[in-house]
mmCIF file of C-alpha atoms in Angstrom:
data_model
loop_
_atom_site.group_PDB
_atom_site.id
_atom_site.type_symbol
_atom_site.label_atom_id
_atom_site.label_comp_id
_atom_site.label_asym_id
_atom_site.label_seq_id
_atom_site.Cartn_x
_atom_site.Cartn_y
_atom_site.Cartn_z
ATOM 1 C CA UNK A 1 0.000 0.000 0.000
ATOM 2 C CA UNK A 2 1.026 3.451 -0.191
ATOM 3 C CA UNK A 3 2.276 5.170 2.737
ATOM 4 C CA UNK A 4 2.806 9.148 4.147
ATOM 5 C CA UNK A 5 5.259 9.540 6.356
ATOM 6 C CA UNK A 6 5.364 11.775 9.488
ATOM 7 C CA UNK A 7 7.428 12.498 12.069
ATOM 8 C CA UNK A 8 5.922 11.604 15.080
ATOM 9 C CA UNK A 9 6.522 14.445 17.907
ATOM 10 C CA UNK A 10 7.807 18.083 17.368
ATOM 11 C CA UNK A 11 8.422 20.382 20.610
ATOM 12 C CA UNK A 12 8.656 24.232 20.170
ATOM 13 C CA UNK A 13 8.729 27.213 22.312
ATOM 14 C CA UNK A 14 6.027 29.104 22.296
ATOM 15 C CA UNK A 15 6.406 32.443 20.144
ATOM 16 C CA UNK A 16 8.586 30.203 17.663
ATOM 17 C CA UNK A 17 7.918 28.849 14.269
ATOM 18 C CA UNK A 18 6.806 24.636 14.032
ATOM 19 C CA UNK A 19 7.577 23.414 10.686
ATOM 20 C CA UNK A 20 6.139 19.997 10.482
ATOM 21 C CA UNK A 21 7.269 17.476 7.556
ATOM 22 C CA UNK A 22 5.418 14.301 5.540
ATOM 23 C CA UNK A 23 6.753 12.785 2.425
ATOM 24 C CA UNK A 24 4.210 11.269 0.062
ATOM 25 C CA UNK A 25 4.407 8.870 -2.180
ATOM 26 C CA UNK A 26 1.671 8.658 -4.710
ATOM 27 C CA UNK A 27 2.434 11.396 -7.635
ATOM 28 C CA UNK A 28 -0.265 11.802 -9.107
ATOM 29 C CA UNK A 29 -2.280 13.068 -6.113
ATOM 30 C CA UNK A 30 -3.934 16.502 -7.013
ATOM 31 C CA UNK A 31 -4.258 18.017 -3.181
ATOM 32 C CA UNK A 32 -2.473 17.383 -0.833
ATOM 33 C CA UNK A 33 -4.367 18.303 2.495
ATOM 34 C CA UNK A 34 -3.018 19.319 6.216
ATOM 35 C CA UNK A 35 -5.661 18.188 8.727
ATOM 36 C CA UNK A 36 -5.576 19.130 12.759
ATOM 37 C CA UNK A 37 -7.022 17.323 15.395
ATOM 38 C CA UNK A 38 -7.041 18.463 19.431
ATOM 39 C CA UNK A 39 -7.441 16.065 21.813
ATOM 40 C CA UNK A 40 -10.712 14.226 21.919
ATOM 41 C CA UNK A 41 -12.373 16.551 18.701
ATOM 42 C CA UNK A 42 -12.570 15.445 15.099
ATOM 43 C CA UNK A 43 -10.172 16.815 12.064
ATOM 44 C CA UNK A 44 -9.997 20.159 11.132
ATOM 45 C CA UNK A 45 -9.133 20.850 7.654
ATOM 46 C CA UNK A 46 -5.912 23.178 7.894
ATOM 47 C CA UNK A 47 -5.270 24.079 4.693
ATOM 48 C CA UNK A 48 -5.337 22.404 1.502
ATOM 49 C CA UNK A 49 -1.924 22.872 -1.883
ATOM 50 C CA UNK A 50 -2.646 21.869 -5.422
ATOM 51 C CA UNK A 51 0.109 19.846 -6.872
ATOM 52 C CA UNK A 52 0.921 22.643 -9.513
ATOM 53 C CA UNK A 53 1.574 24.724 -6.594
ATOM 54 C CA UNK A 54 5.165 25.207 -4.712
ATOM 55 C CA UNK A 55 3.781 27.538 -1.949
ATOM 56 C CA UNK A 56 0.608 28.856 -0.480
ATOM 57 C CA UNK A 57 0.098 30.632 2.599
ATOM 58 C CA UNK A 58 -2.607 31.422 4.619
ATOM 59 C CA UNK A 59 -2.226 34.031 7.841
ATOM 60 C CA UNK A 60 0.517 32.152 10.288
ATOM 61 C CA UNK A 61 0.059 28.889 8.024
ATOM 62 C CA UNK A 62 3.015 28.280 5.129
ATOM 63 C CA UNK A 63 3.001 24.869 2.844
ATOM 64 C CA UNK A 64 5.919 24.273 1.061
ATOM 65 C CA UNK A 65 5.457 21.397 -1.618
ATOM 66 C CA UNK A 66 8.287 19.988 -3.643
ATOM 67 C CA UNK A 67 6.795 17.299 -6.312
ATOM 68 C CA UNK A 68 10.240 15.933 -6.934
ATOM 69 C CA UNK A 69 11.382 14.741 -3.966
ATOM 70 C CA UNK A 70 7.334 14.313 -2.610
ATOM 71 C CA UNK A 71 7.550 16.361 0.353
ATOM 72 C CA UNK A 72 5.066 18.876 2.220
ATOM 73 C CA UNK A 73 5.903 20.636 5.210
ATOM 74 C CA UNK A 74 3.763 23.098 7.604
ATOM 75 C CA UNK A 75 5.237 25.924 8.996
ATOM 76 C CA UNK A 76 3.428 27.615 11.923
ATOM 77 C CA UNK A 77 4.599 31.438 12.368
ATOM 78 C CA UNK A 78 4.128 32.357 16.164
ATOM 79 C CA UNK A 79 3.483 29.579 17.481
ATOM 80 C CA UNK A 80 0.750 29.593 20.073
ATOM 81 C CA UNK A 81 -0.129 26.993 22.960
ATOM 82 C CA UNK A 82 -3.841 26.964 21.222
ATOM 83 C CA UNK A 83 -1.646 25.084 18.180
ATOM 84 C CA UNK A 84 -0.745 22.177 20.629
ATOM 85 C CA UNK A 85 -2.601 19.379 18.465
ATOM 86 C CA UNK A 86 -1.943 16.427 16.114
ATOM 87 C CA UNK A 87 -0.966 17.495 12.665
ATOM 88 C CA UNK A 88 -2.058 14.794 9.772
ATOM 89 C CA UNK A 89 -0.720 15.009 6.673
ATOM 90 C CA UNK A 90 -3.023 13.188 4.087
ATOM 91 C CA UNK A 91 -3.066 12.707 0.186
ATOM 92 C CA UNK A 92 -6.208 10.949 -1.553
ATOM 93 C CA UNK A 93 -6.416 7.246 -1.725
ATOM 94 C CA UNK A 94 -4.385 6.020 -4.757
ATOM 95 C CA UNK A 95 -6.504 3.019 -5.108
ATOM 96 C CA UNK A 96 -7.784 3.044 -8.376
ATOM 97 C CA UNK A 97 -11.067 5.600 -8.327
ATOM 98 C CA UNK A 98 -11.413 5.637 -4.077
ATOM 99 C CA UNK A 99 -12.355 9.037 -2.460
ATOM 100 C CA UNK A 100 -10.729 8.424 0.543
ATOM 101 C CA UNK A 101 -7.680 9.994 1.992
ATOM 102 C CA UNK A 102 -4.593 8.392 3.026
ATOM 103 C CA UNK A 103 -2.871 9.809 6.455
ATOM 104 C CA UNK A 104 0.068 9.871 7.682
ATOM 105 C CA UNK A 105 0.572 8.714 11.412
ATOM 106 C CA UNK A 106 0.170 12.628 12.814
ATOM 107 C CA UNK A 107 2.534 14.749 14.365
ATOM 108 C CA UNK A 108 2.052 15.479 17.830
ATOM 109 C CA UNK A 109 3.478 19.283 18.161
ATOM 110 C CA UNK A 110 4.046 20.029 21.626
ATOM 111 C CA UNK A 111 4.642 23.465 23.040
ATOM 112 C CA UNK A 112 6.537 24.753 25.599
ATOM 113 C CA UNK A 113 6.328 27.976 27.498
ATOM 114 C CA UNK B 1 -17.963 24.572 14.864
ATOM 115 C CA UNK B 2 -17.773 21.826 12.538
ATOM 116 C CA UNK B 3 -20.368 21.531 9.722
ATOM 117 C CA UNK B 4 -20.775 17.651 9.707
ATOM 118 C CA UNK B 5 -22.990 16.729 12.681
ATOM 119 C CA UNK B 6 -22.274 13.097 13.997
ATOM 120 C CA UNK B 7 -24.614 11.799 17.115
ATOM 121 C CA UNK B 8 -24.462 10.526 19.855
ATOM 122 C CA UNK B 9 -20.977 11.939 20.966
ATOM 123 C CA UNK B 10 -20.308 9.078 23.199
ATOM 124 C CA UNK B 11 -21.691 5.351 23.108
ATOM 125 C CA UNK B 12 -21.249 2.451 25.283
ATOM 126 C CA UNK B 13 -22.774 -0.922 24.251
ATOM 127 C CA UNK B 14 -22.506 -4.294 25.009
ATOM 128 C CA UNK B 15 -21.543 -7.256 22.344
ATOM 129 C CA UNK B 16 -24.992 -7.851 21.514
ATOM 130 C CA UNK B 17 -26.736 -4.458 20.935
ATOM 131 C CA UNK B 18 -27.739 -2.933 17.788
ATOM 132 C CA UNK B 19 -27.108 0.634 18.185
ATOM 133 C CA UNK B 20 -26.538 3.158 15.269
ATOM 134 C CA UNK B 21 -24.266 6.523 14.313
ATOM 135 C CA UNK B 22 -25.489 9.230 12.244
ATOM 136 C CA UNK B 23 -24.121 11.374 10.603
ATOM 137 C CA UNK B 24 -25.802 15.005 8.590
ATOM 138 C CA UNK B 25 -24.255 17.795 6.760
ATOM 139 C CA UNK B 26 -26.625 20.313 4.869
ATOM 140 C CA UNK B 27 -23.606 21.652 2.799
ATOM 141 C CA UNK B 28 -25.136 20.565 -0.536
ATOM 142 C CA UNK B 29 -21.821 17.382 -0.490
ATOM 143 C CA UNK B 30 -22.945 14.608 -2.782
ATOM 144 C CA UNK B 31 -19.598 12.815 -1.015
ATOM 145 C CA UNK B 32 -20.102 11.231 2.394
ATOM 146 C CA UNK B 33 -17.391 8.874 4.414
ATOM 147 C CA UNK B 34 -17.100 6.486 6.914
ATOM 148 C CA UNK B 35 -13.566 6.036 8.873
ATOM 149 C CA UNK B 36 -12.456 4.477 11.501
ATOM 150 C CA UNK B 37 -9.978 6.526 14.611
ATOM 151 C CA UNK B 38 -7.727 3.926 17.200
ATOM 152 C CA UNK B 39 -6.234 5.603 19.649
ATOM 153 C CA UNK B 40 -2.820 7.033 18.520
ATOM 154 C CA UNK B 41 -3.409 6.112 14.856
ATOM 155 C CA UNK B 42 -4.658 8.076 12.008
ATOM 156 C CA UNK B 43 -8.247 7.973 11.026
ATOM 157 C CA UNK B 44 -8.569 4.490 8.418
ATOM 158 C CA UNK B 45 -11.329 4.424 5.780
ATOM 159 C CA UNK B 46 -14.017 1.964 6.080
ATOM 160 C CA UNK B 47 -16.941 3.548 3.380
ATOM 161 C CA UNK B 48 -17.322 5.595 0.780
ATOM 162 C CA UNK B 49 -20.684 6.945 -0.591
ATOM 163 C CA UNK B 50 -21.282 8.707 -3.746
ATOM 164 C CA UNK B 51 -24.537 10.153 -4.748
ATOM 165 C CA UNK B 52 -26.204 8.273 -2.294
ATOM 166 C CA UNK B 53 -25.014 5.131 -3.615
ATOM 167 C CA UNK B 54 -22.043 2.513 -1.951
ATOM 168 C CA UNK B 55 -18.728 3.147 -3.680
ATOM 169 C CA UNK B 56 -16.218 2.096 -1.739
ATOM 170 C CA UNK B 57 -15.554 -1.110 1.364
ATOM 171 C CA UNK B 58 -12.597 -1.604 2.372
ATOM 172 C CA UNK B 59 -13.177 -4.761 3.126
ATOM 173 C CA UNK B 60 -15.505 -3.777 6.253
ATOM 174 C CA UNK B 61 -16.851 -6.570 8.713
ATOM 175 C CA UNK B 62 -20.301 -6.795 7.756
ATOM 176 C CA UNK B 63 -21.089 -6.392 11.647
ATOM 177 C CA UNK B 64 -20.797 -2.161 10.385
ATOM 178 C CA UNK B 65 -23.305 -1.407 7.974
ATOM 179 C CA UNK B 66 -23.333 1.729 6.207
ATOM 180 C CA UNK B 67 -26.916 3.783 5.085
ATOM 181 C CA UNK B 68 -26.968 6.888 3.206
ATOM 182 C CA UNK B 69 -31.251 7.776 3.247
ATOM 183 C CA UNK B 70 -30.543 10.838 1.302
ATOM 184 C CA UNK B 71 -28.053 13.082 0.492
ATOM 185 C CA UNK B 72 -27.456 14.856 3.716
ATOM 186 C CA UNK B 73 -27.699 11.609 5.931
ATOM 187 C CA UNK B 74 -25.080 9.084 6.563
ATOM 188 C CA UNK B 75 -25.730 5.912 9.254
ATOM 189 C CA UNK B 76 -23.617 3.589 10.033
ATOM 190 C CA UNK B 77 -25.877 0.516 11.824
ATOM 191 C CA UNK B 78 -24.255 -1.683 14.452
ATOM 192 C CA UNK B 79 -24.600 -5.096 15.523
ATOM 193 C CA UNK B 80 -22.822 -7.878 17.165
ATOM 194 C CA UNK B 81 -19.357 -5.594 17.592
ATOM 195 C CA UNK B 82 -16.684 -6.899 19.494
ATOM 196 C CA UNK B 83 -14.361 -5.367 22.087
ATOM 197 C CA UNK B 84 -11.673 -4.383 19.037
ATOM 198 C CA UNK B 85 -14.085 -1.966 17.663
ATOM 199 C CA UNK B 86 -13.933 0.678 20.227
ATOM 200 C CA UNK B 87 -12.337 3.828 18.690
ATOM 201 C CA UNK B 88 -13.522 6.943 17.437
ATOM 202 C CA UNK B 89 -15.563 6.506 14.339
ATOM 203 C CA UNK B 90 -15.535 10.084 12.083
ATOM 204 C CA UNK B 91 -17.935 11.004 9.110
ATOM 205 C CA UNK B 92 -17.110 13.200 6.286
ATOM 206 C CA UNK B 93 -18.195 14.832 3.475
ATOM 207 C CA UNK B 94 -17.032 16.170 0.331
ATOM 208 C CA UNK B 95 -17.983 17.722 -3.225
ATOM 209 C CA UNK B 96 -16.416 14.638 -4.589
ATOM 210 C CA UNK B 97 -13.035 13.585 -5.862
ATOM 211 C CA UNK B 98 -10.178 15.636 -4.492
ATOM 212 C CA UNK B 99 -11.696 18.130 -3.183
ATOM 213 C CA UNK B 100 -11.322 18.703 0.800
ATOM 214 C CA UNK B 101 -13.127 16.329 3.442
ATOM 215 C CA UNK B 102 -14.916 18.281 5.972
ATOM 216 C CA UNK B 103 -15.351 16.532 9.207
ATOM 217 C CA UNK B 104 -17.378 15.968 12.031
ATOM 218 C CA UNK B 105 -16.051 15.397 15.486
ATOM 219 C CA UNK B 106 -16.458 11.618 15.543
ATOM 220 C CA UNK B 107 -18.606 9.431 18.265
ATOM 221 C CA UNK B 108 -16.708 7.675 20.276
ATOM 222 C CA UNK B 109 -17.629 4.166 20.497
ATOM 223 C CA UNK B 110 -16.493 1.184 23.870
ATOM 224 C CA UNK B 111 -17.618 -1.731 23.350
ATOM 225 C CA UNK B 112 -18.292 -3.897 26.897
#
């Protein structure tokens, strides 16, 4: 099967920037999503990149995407304890006409004061 | 506040209850998804409607059993589960293909 990879913890001081990393694997995935989830909530779509894209950013939120080597990262400007959550990475399911998204195992970013 | 509604929040049931999850979004989505949450693991897809019809199960113990009434309403009927089914089971919607899943908060399920 096809796998996105994470990182699994990431610790920052609060005030800093978080860049969080996932390598993909399936090129031909169109979006390539960032989903956040706190503790005991659902996801929260983050912030979305179209694979013709190399950047977009959205208020503190920066994807990077670079198709050749298949990786995304998230950077966080200003990092804020209300960002301590569990960052998935996900692409869409490869499998052959299947709407459902592949994720990564989640980064847990941590914050410290 | 999330747009996906998923009731109950929280269910406990025993091995041989039949209990259900629903699941409504009134965003107009003709995409709606079933996954599955274990704790400290990413969410895993079990179902995939389209247009109100089953697209995709991942090979799904037929102890879950998905039903999409209509377009806004997504079930997911339970029966006979067994202790290794407690997690946090998430519904989703989408305009289809690649576009961005939207998600509810999930019900968490424990099985007795």
């Amino acid at each position: 099967g096809e796998d996105v990879e994470q990182s699994l913890f990431l610790s920052v001081r609060e005030g800093d920037s978080s860049v969080i990393n996932c390598t993909y694997t399936d090129s031909s995935s169109t979006y390539l999503y960032w989903y956040k989830q706190e503790p005991g909530a659902g996801l929260q779509l983050l912030t979305y990149i179209f694979s013709n894209m190399d950047m977009k950013q959205d208020q503190r939120l920066t994807v990077l995407l670079n198709k050749k080597d298949k990786h995304l990262s998230l950077r966080i400007a200003d990092t804020q304890t209300g960002d301590s959550a569990i960052y998935f990475c996900a692409e869409r399911d490869p499998g052959g006409g299947a709407d459902g998204l592949t994720f990564g195992k989640g980064t847990h970013l941590i914050i410290q004061p | 506040d999330t747009e996906v509604t998923q009731t109950p929040k929280h269910l406990v049931m025993g091995m041989t209850n039949k209990k259900s999850l629903k699941c409504e979004q009134h965003m107009g989505h003709r995409a709606m998804y079933w996954y599955k949450q274990k704790a400290k693991k990413p969410p895993e897809l079990m179902f995939v409607y389209s247009y109100e019809k089953l697209s995709i199960n991942e090979s799904v113990p037929s102890r879950f059993s998905p039903e999409c009434p209509n377009s806004s309403l997504l079930n997911l009927h339970l029966h006979a589960l067994q202790p290794e089914d407690s997690a946090l089971y998430l519904c989703a919607s989408s305009l289809g293909g690649e576009v961005p899943q939207h998600f509810g908060d999930g019900t968490r399920l424990s099985i007795l």
